[in-house]
Amino acid sequence: MFKVFIVDDEPSVIEGLKLMIPWNELDFELCGEASNGQEALSKVGKLYPHLIITDIRMPGINGLELIYETQKIHSDTEFVILSGYADFSYAQEAMRHKVLDYLLKPLDRDEIITVLRKIKSKLDKKFLTRYGFSQTDIKTFKSSRNLSASDESNDFVNEEIDNAWKAVRDNFDEELTTAIKLMNYEDAMQLIDELFDIFVSRNININNACIMVNSCVYRILHVAYKRNIGIDTVLPSGVSGKWDFKSLKSYIADIVSQVVGLMLEERKRNSRSFLYEVKTYIDNNYQKEISVSFLADMVFLEAGYLGDAFNKQFGVSISEYQHRLRIEKAIELIETTDMKLSDIASTTGYNNYNNFFSHFVRITNKKPTQYERK
């Protein structure tokens, strides 16, 4: 998914965008938000979002200044501007900065979705052309595995390819993507082996095999691209038909090996930053149900590795850290408010009071009633 960052000094606008848009369905994920340009600039330098949706008039650094400064550090980021005014001077200046669209408030859900679909298509094409794939390749990938919600023609997909894909297990795409995300070379190659077995059993010709392999390469590179992995200099461009099956399999095996290796290096370099990103997320969302697998997906790590690394770094498991944080917040509410204990329990994330009580006593060695308002 492509990462989106929202900037607006009106909290209702940010919450509205978060709730009204089916981000995941459109292949986007919200990676952060800010209430002003200065805050946004400090965050986007670390998050490197693919798209920033920003208000144009904000105190301090305005939307145009934010765009200008962001383009200095990450020129690939795309922008959509929001405004409560039909201010054409701002719009003209925005277009000079290559802003993709200019939306007027109050925001219209259907209009936003249309704009996001257009941006998604542009990001897909930018990604593919960046790694040497032609426009024909792009149409082939999209149509052969339904990679786009657009109504593009399926003329590129012949019956042989269609039948071959049907012979692949239903969740092949998901398993291949997951294997790359988890940096598991063996699992990824097992899936590739299955695909080549189908090439043999179905007597697929080499040209159609190249198309199908390129579709797999697209997915592999897409995972790496979203992780900001610098793979430009080590990966070959898209394959043509002048191959045999042995060299074709060697080609994709080399790509899997290169990408997994680069991702492992990146994880080693940035493991501490990933852990603090997870910790910050828990700090800000302690009252929610948060699974280790969700957090692992968020930072593209294997769940077992993340759990062990978090425990080693902070001396406590992810689950226990969240429980301790909840109880700490509960004590604060007991001492500073007149809230009922049952309400405090639910506010801090415990829908069951007995569960809240049990963790409270275990962590503090006291009952909630032993704490008094200060």
mmCIF file of C-alpha atoms in Angstrom:
data_model
loop_
_atom_site.group_PDB
_atom_site.id
_atom_site.type_symbol
_atom_site.label_atom_id
_atom_site.label_comp_id
_atom_site.label_asym_id
_atom_site.label_seq_id
_atom_site.Cartn_x
_atom_site.Cartn_y
_atom_site.Cartn_z
ATOM 1 C CA MET A 1 0.000 0.000 0.000
ATOM 2 C CA PHE A 2 1.052 3.599 -0.556
ATOM 3 C CA LYS A 3 1.559 5.752 2.538
ATOM 4 C CA VAL A 4 -0.580 8.867 3.104
ATOM 5 C CA PHE A 5 0.101 11.743 5.516
ATOM 6 C CA ILE A 6 -2.657 14.259 6.391
ATOM 7 C CA VAL A 7 -2.009 17.862 7.487
ATOM 8 C CA ASP A 8 -4.805 20.195 8.669
ATOM 9 C CA ASP A 9 -5.261 22.568 11.597
ATOM 10 C CA GLU A 10 -8.892 21.444 11.924
ATOM 11 C CA PRO A 11 -9.082 18.121 13.847
ATOM 12 C CA SER A 12 -12.545 17.468 12.394
ATOM 13 C CA VAL A 13 -11.111 17.472 8.866
ATOM 14 C CA ILE A 14 -8.417 14.946 9.757
ATOM 15 C CA GLU A 15 -10.887 12.669 11.553
ATOM 16 C CA GLY A 16 -13.370 13.042 8.720
ATOM 17 C CA LEU A 17 -10.802 11.958 6.146
ATOM 18 C CA LYS A 18 -9.737 9.019 8.300
ATOM 19 C CA LEU A 19 -13.305 7.790 8.697
ATOM 20 C CA MET A 20 -14.984 8.560 5.373
ATOM 21 C CA ILE A 21 -12.408 7.063 3.005
ATOM 22 C CA PRO A 22 -11.880 3.273 2.588
ATOM 23 C CA TRP A 23 -8.112 3.725 2.519
ATOM 24 C CA ASN A 24 -7.134 0.039 2.479
ATOM 25 C CA GLU A 25 -9.550 -0.760 -0.328
ATOM 26 C CA LEU A 26 -7.880 1.948 -2.417
ATOM 27 C CA ASP A 27 -4.406 0.528 -1.619
ATOM 28 C CA PHE A 28 -3.455 3.386 0.703
ATOM 29 C CA GLU A 29 -2.548 3.399 4.385
ATOM 30 C CA LEU A 30 -2.476 6.373 6.750
ATOM 31 C CA CYS A 31 1.039 6.695 8.128
ATOM 32 C CA GLY A 32 0.644 9.917 10.121
ATOM 33 C CA GLU A 33 -1.013 13.266 10.670
ATOM 34 C CA ALA A 34 -0.145 16.785 11.818
ATOM 35 C CA SER A 35 -2.029 19.937 12.782
ATOM 36 C CA ASN A 36 0.454 22.378 11.263
ATOM 37 C CA GLY A 37 3.215 22.597 8.686
ATOM 38 C CA GLN A 38 6.088 22.621 11.163
ATOM 39 C CA GLU A 39 4.896 19.431 12.868
ATOM 40 C CA ALA A 40 4.316 17.812 9.484
ATOM 41 C CA LEU A 41 7.802 18.651 8.259
ATOM 42 C CA SER A 42 9.401 17.071 11.310
ATOM 43 C CA LYS A 43 7.457 13.848 10.719
ATOM 44 C CA VAL A 44 7.490 13.406 6.948
ATOM 45 C CA GLY A 45 11.281 13.538 6.936
ATOM 46 C CA LYS A 46 11.214 10.220 8.794
ATOM 47 C CA LEU A 47 8.081 8.631 7.317
ATOM 48 C CA TYR A 48 8.618 9.427 3.625
ATOM 49 C CA PRO A 49 4.933 9.238 2.625
ATOM 50 C CA HIS A 50 4.025 8.683 -1.003
ATOM 51 C CA LEU A 51 1.170 11.223 -0.747
ATOM 52 C CA ILE A 52 0.587 14.256 1.483
ATOM 53 C CA ILE A 53 -2.901 15.733 1.744
ATOM 54 C CA THR A 54 -2.497 19.183 3.233
ATOM 55 C CA ASP A 55 -4.520 22.242 4.109
ATOM 56 C CA ILE A 56 -3.163 25.299 2.327
ATOM 57 C CA ARG A 57 -3.741 27.955 5.005
ATOM 58 C CA MET A 58 -2.194 27.093 8.379
ATOM 59 C CA PRO A 59 -0.373 29.060 11.067
ATOM 60 C CA GLY A 60 3.400 29.126 10.711
ATOM 61 C CA ILE A 61 4.454 27.052 7.725
ATOM 62 C CA ASN A 62 1.556 27.004 5.257
ATOM 63 C CA GLY A 63 0.702 24.267 2.785
ATOM 64 C CA LEU A 64 2.762 25.681 -0.078
ATOM 65 C CA GLU A 65 5.832 26.104 2.119
ATOM 66 C CA LEU A 66 5.400 22.561 3.396
ATOM 67 C CA ILE A 67 5.315 21.276 -0.191
ATOM 68 C CA TYR A 68 8.425 23.257 -1.113
ATOM 69 C CA GLU A 69 10.406 22.027 1.911
ATOM 70 C CA THR A 70 9.251 18.416 1.528
ATOM 71 C CA GLN A 71 10.261 18.321 -2.128
ATOM 72 C CA LYS A 72 13.795 19.219 -1.061
ATOM 73 C CA ILE A 73 14.115 16.040 1.010
ATOM 74 C CA HIS A 74 11.829 13.651 -0.888
ATOM 75 C CA SER A 75 11.065 14.702 -4.432
ATOM 76 C CA ASP A 76 8.915 11.620 -5.149
ATOM 77 C CA THR A 77 6.165 12.619 -2.690
ATOM 78 C CA GLU A 78 2.886 13.647 -4.338
ATOM 79 C CA PHE A 79 0.527 16.315 -2.960
ATOM 80 C CA VAL A 80 -3.177 17.120 -2.808
ATOM 81 C CA ILE A 81 -4.182 20.507 -1.401
ATOM 82 C CA LEU A 82 -7.290 21.255 0.664
ATOM 83 C CA SER A 83 -8.765 24.729 0.978
ATOM 84 C CA GLY A 84 -11.861 26.408 2.302
ATOM 85 C CA TYR A 85 -11.471 29.115 -0.312
ATOM 86 C CA ALA A 86 -11.634 29.191 -4.104
ATOM 87 C CA ASP A 87 -8.279 30.946 -4.038
ATOM 88 C CA PHE A 88 -6.941 30.767 -7.571
ATOM 89 C CA SER A 89 -3.640 32.472 -6.768
ATOM 90 C CA TYR A 90 -2.903 29.661 -4.303
ATOM 91 C CA ALA A 91 -4.094 27.107 -6.850
ATOM 92 C CA GLN A 92 -1.800 28.501 -9.536
ATOM 93 C CA GLU A 93 1.170 28.478 -7.188
ATOM 94 C CA ALA A 94 0.305 24.912 -6.161
ATOM 95 C CA MET A 95 0.289 23.756 -9.778
ATOM 96 C CA ARG A 96 3.751 25.230 -10.245
ATOM 97 C CA HIS A 97 4.857 22.875 -7.468
ATOM 98 C CA LYS A 98 3.287 19.965 -9.425
ATOM 99 C CA VAL A 99 0.464 19.431 -6.944
ATOM 100 C CA LEU A 100 -1.835 16.694 -8.273
ATOM 101 C CA ASP A 101 -5.172 18.154 -7.194
ATOM 102 C CA TYR A 102 -6.843 21.022 -5.349
ATOM 103 C CA LEU A 103 -9.970 20.134 -3.316
ATOM 104 C CA LEU A 104 -12.378 22.627 -1.785
ATOM 105 C CA LYS A 105 -13.941 22.197 1.646
ATOM 106 C CA PRO A 106 -16.396 20.900 2.662
ATOM 107 C CA LEU A 107 -14.917 17.733 1.243
ATOM 108 C CA ASP A 108 -16.951 15.428 -0.967
ATOM 109 C CA ARG A 109 -16.325 11.715 -0.365
ATOM 110 C CA ASP A 110 -16.853 10.614 -3.971
ATOM 111 C CA GLU A 111 -14.611 13.377 -5.282
ATOM 112 C CA ILE A 112 -11.810 12.401 -2.899
ATOM 113 C CA ILE A 113 -12.084 8.727 -3.872
ATOM 114 C CA THR A 114 -11.916 9.640 -7.565
ATOM 115 C CA VAL A 115 -8.792 11.720 -6.941
ATOM 116 C CA LEU A 116 -7.169 8.938 -4.901
ATOM 117 C CA ARG A 117 -7.798 6.383 -7.629
ATOM 118 C CA LYS A 118 -6.154 8.693 -10.137
ATOM 119 C CA ILE A 119 -3.170 9.152 -7.819
ATOM 120 C CA LYS A 120 -2.931 5.402 -7.188
ATOM 121 C CA SER A 121 -2.701 4.810 -10.934
ATOM 122 C CA LYS A 122 0.040 7.426 -11.250
ATOM 123 C CA LEU A 123 2.022 5.959 -8.345
ATOM 124 C CA ASP A 124 1.767 2.471 -9.831
ATOM 125 C CA LYS A 125 3.061 3.692 -13.189
ATOM 126 C CA LYS A 126 5.820 5.726 -11.534
ATOM 127 C CA PHE A 127 6.920 2.665 -9.599
ATOM 128 C CA LEU A 128 7.006 0.384 -12.637
ATOM 129 C CA THR A 129 8.694 2.797 -15.012
ATOM 130 C CA ARG A 130 11.267 3.561 -12.328
ATOM 131 C CA TYR A 131 12.473 -0.038 -12.665
ATOM 132 C CA GLY A 132 12.524 -0.199 -16.439
ATOM 133 C CA PHE A 133 9.094 -1.637 -17.253
ATOM 134 C CA SER A 134 7.347 -0.334 -20.365
ATOM 135 C CA GLN A 135 3.781 0.957 -20.600
ATOM 136 C CA THR A 136 2.876 -2.367 -22.229
ATOM 137 C CA ASP A 137 4.304 -4.161 -19.190
ATOM 138 C CA ILE A 138 2.199 -1.957 -16.898
ATOM 139 C CA LYS A 139 -1.019 -2.788 -18.735
ATOM 140 C CA THR A 140 -0.044 -6.454 -18.780
ATOM 141 C CA PHE A 141 0.533 -6.589 -15.024
ATOM 142 C CA LYS A 142 -2.687 -4.792 -14.206
ATOM 143 C CA SER A 143 -4.877 -6.869 -16.468
ATOM 144 C CA SER A 144 -3.251 -10.258 -15.863
ATOM 145 C CA ARG A 145 -3.735 -10.156 -12.092
ATOM 146 C CA ASN A 146 -6.396 -7.484 -11.652
ATOM 147 C CA LEU A 147 -3.903 -5.091 -10.105
ATOM 148 C CA SER A 148 -6.001 -2.039 -10.915
ATOM 149 C CA ALA A 149 -9.612 -1.135 -10.307
ATOM 150 C CA SER A 150 -9.707 0.676 -13.638
ATOM 151 C CA ASP A 151 -11.590 -0.551 -16.684
ATOM 152 C CA GLU A 152 -8.495 -1.030 -18.804
ATOM 153 C CA SER A 153 -8.740 -3.581 -21.580
ATOM 154 C CA ASN A 154 -7.717 -7.168 -20.869
ATOM 155 C CA ASP A 155 -6.507 -7.682 -24.438
ATOM 156 C CA PHE A 156 -3.028 -8.410 -23.121
ATOM 157 C CA VAL A 157 -4.173 -11.497 -21.239
ATOM 158 C CA ASN A 158 -4.615 -14.591 -23.330
ATOM 159 C CA GLU A 159 -6.423 -17.761 -22.359
ATOM 160 C CA GLU A 160 -3.226 -19.677 -21.606
ATOM 161 C CA ILE A 161 -2.118 -17.137 -18.977
ATOM 162 C CA ASP A 162 -5.585 -16.969 -17.509
ATOM 163 C CA ASN A 163 -5.765 -20.750 -17.108
ATOM 164 C CA ALA A 164 -2.263 -20.901 -15.661
ATOM 165 C CA TRP A 165 -3.119 -18.334 -12.987
ATOM 166 C CA LYS A 166 -6.248 -20.325 -12.133
ATOM 167 C CA ALA A 167 -4.044 -23.355 -11.490
ATOM 168 C CA VAL A 168 -2.019 -21.402 -8.911
ATOM 169 C CA ARG A 169 -3.274 -21.592 -5.338
ATOM 170 C CA ASP A 170 -5.915 -18.947 -4.520
ATOM 171 C CA ASN A 171 -3.757 -17.030 -2.066
ATOM 172 C CA PHE A 172 -0.546 -17.177 -4.118
ATOM 173 C CA ASP A 173 -0.226 -13.381 -4.412
ATOM 174 C CA GLU A 174 -0.776 -12.837 -0.698
ATOM 175 C CA GLU A 175 1.685 -15.571 0.271
ATOM 176 C CA LEU A 176 4.373 -14.248 -2.060
ATOM 177 C CA THR A 177 3.937 -10.709 -0.733
ATOM 178 C CA THR A 178 4.005 -11.980 2.857
ATOM 179 C CA ALA A 179 7.157 -14.026 2.259
ATOM 180 C CA ILE A 180 8.962 -10.953 0.918
ATOM 181 C CA LYS A 181 7.677 -8.741 3.753
ATOM 182 C CA LEU A 182 8.966 -11.290 6.279
ATOM 183 C CA MET A 183 12.258 -11.547 4.360
ATOM 184 C CA ASN A 184 11.815 -15.316 4.005
ATOM 185 C CA TYR A 185 13.775 -16.356 0.910
ATOM 186 C CA GLU A 186 12.934 -20.061 1.263
ATOM 187 C CA ASP A 187 9.156 -19.517 1.388
ATOM 188 C CA ALA A 188 9.272 -17.091 -1.535
ATOM 189 C CA MET A 189 11.276 -19.508 -3.679
ATOM 190 C CA GLN A 190 8.945 -22.387 -2.784
ATOM 191 C CA LEU A 191 6.111 -20.352 -4.300
ATOM 192 C CA ILE A 192 8.204 -19.559 -7.371
ATOM 193 C CA ASP A 193 8.995 -23.286 -7.703
ATOM 194 C CA GLU A 194 5.266 -24.025 -7.705
ATOM 195 C CA LEU A 195 4.731 -21.455 -10.446
ATOM 196 C CA PHE A 196 7.436 -22.993 -12.635
ATOM 197 C CA ASP A 197 6.000 -26.467 -12.044
ATOM 198 C CA ILE A 198 2.747 -25.134 -13.491
ATOM 199 C CA PHE A 199 4.636 -23.757 -16.488
ATOM 200 C CA VAL A 200 5.857 -27.291 -17.181
ATOM 201 C CA SER A 201 2.629 -29.156 -16.437
ATOM 202 C CA ARG A 202 0.559 -26.721 -18.516
ATOM 203 C CA ASN A 203 3.162 -26.489 -21.288
ATOM 204 C CA ILE A 204 3.199 -22.684 -21.017
ATOM 205 C CA ASN A 205 5.233 -20.977 -23.738
ATOM 206 C CA ILE A 206 8.187 -18.857 -22.693
ATOM 207 C CA ASN A 207 6.637 -15.513 -23.675
ATOM 208 C CA ASN A 208 3.610 -16.064 -21.454
ATOM 209 C CA ALA A 209 5.853 -17.357 -18.672
ATOM 210 C CA CYS A 210 7.778 -14.073 -18.890
ATOM 211 C CA ILE A 211 4.546 -12.118 -18.458
ATOM 212 C CA MET A 212 3.615 -14.127 -15.373
ATOM 213 C CA VAL A 213 7.093 -13.835 -13.876
ATOM 214 C CA ASN A 214 7.040 -10.082 -14.450
ATOM 215 C CA SER A 215 3.777 -9.935 -12.506
ATOM 216 C CA CYS A 216 5.563 -11.635 -9.589
ATOM 217 C CA VAL A 217 8.507 -9.245 -9.958
ATOM 218 C CA TYR A 218 6.063 -6.335 -9.748
ATOM 219 C CA ARG A 219 4.791 -7.553 -6.386
ATOM 220 C CA ILE A 220 8.283 -8.191 -5.050
ATOM 221 C CA LEU A 221 9.558 -4.764 -6.063
ATOM 222 C CA HIS A 222 6.409 -3.113 -4.759
ATOM 223 C CA VAL A 223 7.106 -4.412 -1.247
ATOM 224 C CA ALA A 224 10.679 -3.142 -1.439
ATOM 225 C CA TYR A 225 9.576 0.210 -2.863
ATOM 226 C CA LYS A 226 7.181 0.806 0.017
ATOM 227 C CA ARG A 227 10.021 0.083 2.420
ATOM 228 C CA ASN A 228 12.134 2.777 0.688
ATOM 229 C CA ILE A 229 14.720 0.143 -0.217
ATOM 230 C CA GLY A 230 17.331 1.474 -2.631
ATOM 231 C CA ILE A 231 17.223 -1.290 -5.232
ATOM 232 C CA ASP A 232 17.752 0.775 -8.399
ATOM 233 C CA THR A 233 21.350 -0.226 -9.045
ATOM 234 C CA VAL A 234 21.150 -3.965 -8.373
ATOM 235 C CA LEU A 235 17.969 -5.113 -10.118
ATOM 236 C CA PRO A 236 17.602 -5.796 -13.829
ATOM 237 C CA SER A 237 14.705 -4.350 -15.802
ATOM 238 C CA GLY A 238 11.645 -6.262 -16.973
ATOM 239 C CA VAL A 239 12.171 -9.533 -18.874
ATOM 240 C CA SER A 240 11.543 -10.041 -22.576
ATOM 241 C CA GLY A 241 10.748 -13.196 -24.488
ATOM 242 C CA LYS A 242 14.387 -14.085 -25.304
ATOM 243 C CA TRP A 243 14.746 -16.404 -22.350
ATOM 244 C CA ASP A 244 14.523 -20.082 -21.482
ATOM 245 C CA PHE A 245 12.933 -21.423 -18.323
ATOM 246 C CA LYS A 246 16.257 -22.001 -16.559
ATOM 247 C CA SER A 247 17.457 -18.428 -17.050
ATOM 248 C CA LEU A 248 13.991 -17.047 -16.260
ATOM 249 C CA LYS A 249 13.912 -18.867 -12.929
ATOM 250 C CA SER A 250 17.457 -17.720 -12.173
ATOM 251 C CA TYR A 251 16.373 -14.159 -12.944
ATOM 252 C CA ILE A 252 13.539 -14.075 -10.418
ATOM 253 C CA ALA A 253 15.534 -16.052 -7.820
ATOM 254 C CA ASP A 254 18.251 -13.382 -8.048
ATOM 255 C CA ILE A 255 15.669 -10.619 -7.551
ATOM 256 C CA VAL A 256 14.189 -12.377 -4.512
ATOM 257 C CA SER A 257 17.664 -12.859 -3.073
ATOM 258 C CA GLN A 258 18.689 -9.239 -3.696
ATOM 259 C CA VAL A 259 15.502 -7.739 -2.260
ATOM 260 C CA VAL A 260 15.421 -9.983 0.813
ATOM 261 C CA GLY A 261 19.110 -9.283 1.437
ATOM 262 C CA LEU A 262 18.620 -5.516 1.199
ATOM 263 C CA MET A 263 15.590 -5.644 3.477
ATOM 264 C CA LEU A 264 17.521 -7.663 6.069
ATOM 265 C CA GLU A 265 20.309 -5.066 5.972
ATOM 266 C CA GLU A 266 17.757 -2.283 6.344
ATOM 267 C CA ARG A 267 16.153 -4.035 9.305
ATOM 268 C CA LYS A 268 19.526 -4.432 10.994
ATOM 269 C CA ARG A 269 20.335 -0.740 10.502
ATOM 270 C CA ASN A 270 16.947 0.527 11.629
ATOM 271 C CA SER A 271 15.777 -2.022 14.179
ATOM 272 C CA ARG A 272 15.904 0.517 17.001
ATOM 273 C CA SER A 273 13.847 3.067 15.050
ATOM 274 C CA PHE A 274 11.263 0.378 14.216
ATOM 275 C CA LEU A 275 10.996 -0.529 17.893
ATOM 276 C CA TYR A 276 10.465 3.083 18.943
ATOM 277 C CA GLU A 277 7.878 3.476 16.191
ATOM 278 C CA VAL A 278 6.001 0.509 17.679
ATOM 279 C CA LYS A 279 6.384 1.877 21.201
ATOM 280 C CA THR A 280 5.073 5.291 20.116
ATOM 281 C CA TYR A 281 2.082 3.686 18.425
ATOM 282 C CA ILE A 282 1.217 1.800 21.641
ATOM 283 C CA ASP A 283 1.697 4.974 23.692
ATOM 284 C CA ASN A 284 -0.844 6.769 21.494
ATOM 285 C CA ASN A 285 -3.291 3.869 21.172
ATOM 286 C CA TYR A 286 -2.917 1.963 24.444
ATOM 287 C CA GLN A 287 -6.687 1.732 24.940
ATOM 288 C CA LYS A 288 -7.190 -0.165 21.662
ATOM 289 C CA GLU A 289 -6.853 -3.885 21.021
ATOM 290 C CA ILE A 290 -3.391 -4.181 19.465
ATOM 291 C CA SER A 291 -1.965 -7.489 18.301
ATOM 292 C CA VAL A 292 1.729 -8.215 17.780
ATOM 293 C CA SER A 293 0.944 -9.350 14.228
ATOM 294 C CA PHE A 294 -0.677 -5.953 13.496
ATOM 295 C CA LEU A 295 2.377 -4.100 14.798
ATOM 296 C CA ALA A 296 4.686 -6.413 12.844
ATOM 297 C CA ASP A 297 2.809 -5.695 9.621
ATOM 298 C CA MET A 298 2.999 -1.980 10.382
ATOM 299 C CA VAL A 299 6.810 -2.012 10.422
ATOM 300 C CA PHE A 300 7.289 -4.934 7.993
ATOM 301 C CA LEU A 301 8.827 -7.302 10.530
ATOM 302 C CA GLU A 302 8.100 -10.901 11.448
ATOM 303 C CA ALA A 303 5.903 -11.059 14.566
ATOM 304 C CA GLY A 304 8.224 -13.367 16.516
ATOM 305 C CA TYR A 305 11.255 -11.228 15.713
ATOM 306 C CA LEU A 306 9.446 -8.030 16.716
ATOM 307 C CA GLY A 307 8.281 -9.524 20.017
ATOM 308 C CA ASP A 308 11.768 -10.726 20.928
ATOM 309 C CA ALA A 309 13.434 -7.471 19.858
ATOM 310 C CA PHE A 310 10.929 -5.340 21.793
ATOM 311 C CA ASN A 311 11.439 -7.439 24.937
ATOM 312 C CA LYS A 312 15.208 -7.190 24.598
ATOM 313 C CA GLN A 313 15.136 -3.414 24.033
ATOM 314 C CA PHE A 314 12.585 -2.449 26.713
ATOM 315 C CA GLY A 315 12.786 -5.376 29.127
ATOM 316 C CA VAL A 316 9.099 -6.228 28.819
ATOM 317 C CA SER A 317 6.808 -7.928 26.309
ATOM 318 C CA ILE A 318 4.585 -5.847 24.006
ATOM 319 C CA SER A 319 1.452 -7.110 25.749
ATOM 320 C CA GLU A 320 2.809 -6.401 29.217
ATOM 321 C CA TYR A 321 3.991 -2.933 28.172
ATOM 322 C CA GLN A 322 0.472 -2.112 27.026
ATOM 323 C CA HIS A 323 -1.088 -3.436 30.249
ATOM 324 C CA ARG A 324 1.317 -1.400 32.390
ATOM 325 C CA LEU A 325 0.587 1.726 30.362
ATOM 326 C CA ARG A 326 -3.150 1.183 30.737
ATOM 327 C CA ILE A 327 -2.875 0.769 34.492
ATOM 328 C CA GLU A 328 -0.649 3.840 34.737
ATOM 329 C CA LYS A 329 -3.332 5.846 32.921
ATOM 330 C CA ALA A 330 -6.018 4.320 35.134
ATOM 331 C CA ILE A 331 -4.202 5.436 38.289
ATOM 332 C CA GLU A 332 -3.925 8.926 36.837
ATOM 333 C CA LEU A 333 -7.696 9.020 36.215
ATOM 334 C CA ILE A 334 -8.464 7.688 39.708
ATOM 335 C CA GLU A 335 -6.333 10.396 41.278
ATOM 336 C CA THR A 336 -7.470 13.299 39.129
ATOM 337 C CA THR A 337 -11.139 12.662 38.243
ATOM 338 C CA ASP A 338 -14.446 11.556 39.779
ATOM 339 C CA MET A 339 -14.959 8.826 37.179
ATOM 340 C CA LYS A 340 -16.383 5.482 38.270
ATOM 341 C CA LEU A 341 -13.932 2.597 38.273
ATOM 342 C CA SER A 342 -16.004 0.770 35.668
ATOM 343 C CA ASP A 343 -15.762 3.807 33.378
ATOM 344 C CA ILE A 344 -12.028 4.093 33.985
ATOM 345 C CA ALA A 345 -11.662 0.426 33.078
ATOM 346 C CA SER A 346 -13.423 0.880 29.739
ATOM 347 C CA THR A 347 -11.641 4.182 29.035
ATOM 348 C CA THR A 348 -8.260 2.511 29.405
ATOM 349 C CA GLY A 349 -9.203 -0.412 27.169
ATOM 350 C CA TYR A 350 -10.730 -3.031 29.468
ATOM 351 C CA ASN A 351 -14.277 -3.932 28.491
ATOM 352 C CA ASN A 352 -14.416 -6.437 31.324
ATOM 353 C CA TYR A 353 -14.030 -4.930 34.817
ATOM 354 C CA ASN A 354 -12.767 -8.198 36.325
ATOM 355 C CA ASN A 355 -10.012 -8.274 33.743
ATOM 356 C CA PHE A 356 -9.114 -4.676 34.603
ATOM 357 C CA PHE A 357 -9.120 -5.472 38.332
ATOM 358 C CA SER A 358 -6.936 -8.547 37.851
ATOM 359 C CA HIS A 359 -4.255 -6.674 35.885
ATOM 360 C CA PHE A 360 -4.438 -3.679 38.233
ATOM 361 C CA VAL A 361 -3.715 -5.807 41.321
ATOM 362 C CA ARG A 362 -1.043 -7.854 39.527
ATOM 363 C CA ILE A 363 0.868 -4.769 38.400
ATOM 364 C CA THR A 364 0.448 -2.478 41.429
ATOM 365 C CA ASN A 365 -0.063 -4.990 44.268
ATOM 366 C CA LYS A 366 -2.964 -2.757 45.296
ATOM 367 C CA LYS A 367 -6.683 -2.594 44.642
ATOM 368 C CA PRO A 368 -8.041 0.377 42.668
ATOM 369 C CA THR A 369 -9.964 1.513 45.760
ATOM 370 C CA GLN A 370 -6.692 1.961 47.648
ATOM 371 C CA TYR A 371 -5.901 4.945 45.438
ATOM 372 C CA GLU A 372 -7.541 8.253 46.293
ATOM 373 C CA ARG A 373 -8.106 11.450 44.394
ATOM 374 C CA LYS A 374 -5.325 13.950 45.083
#
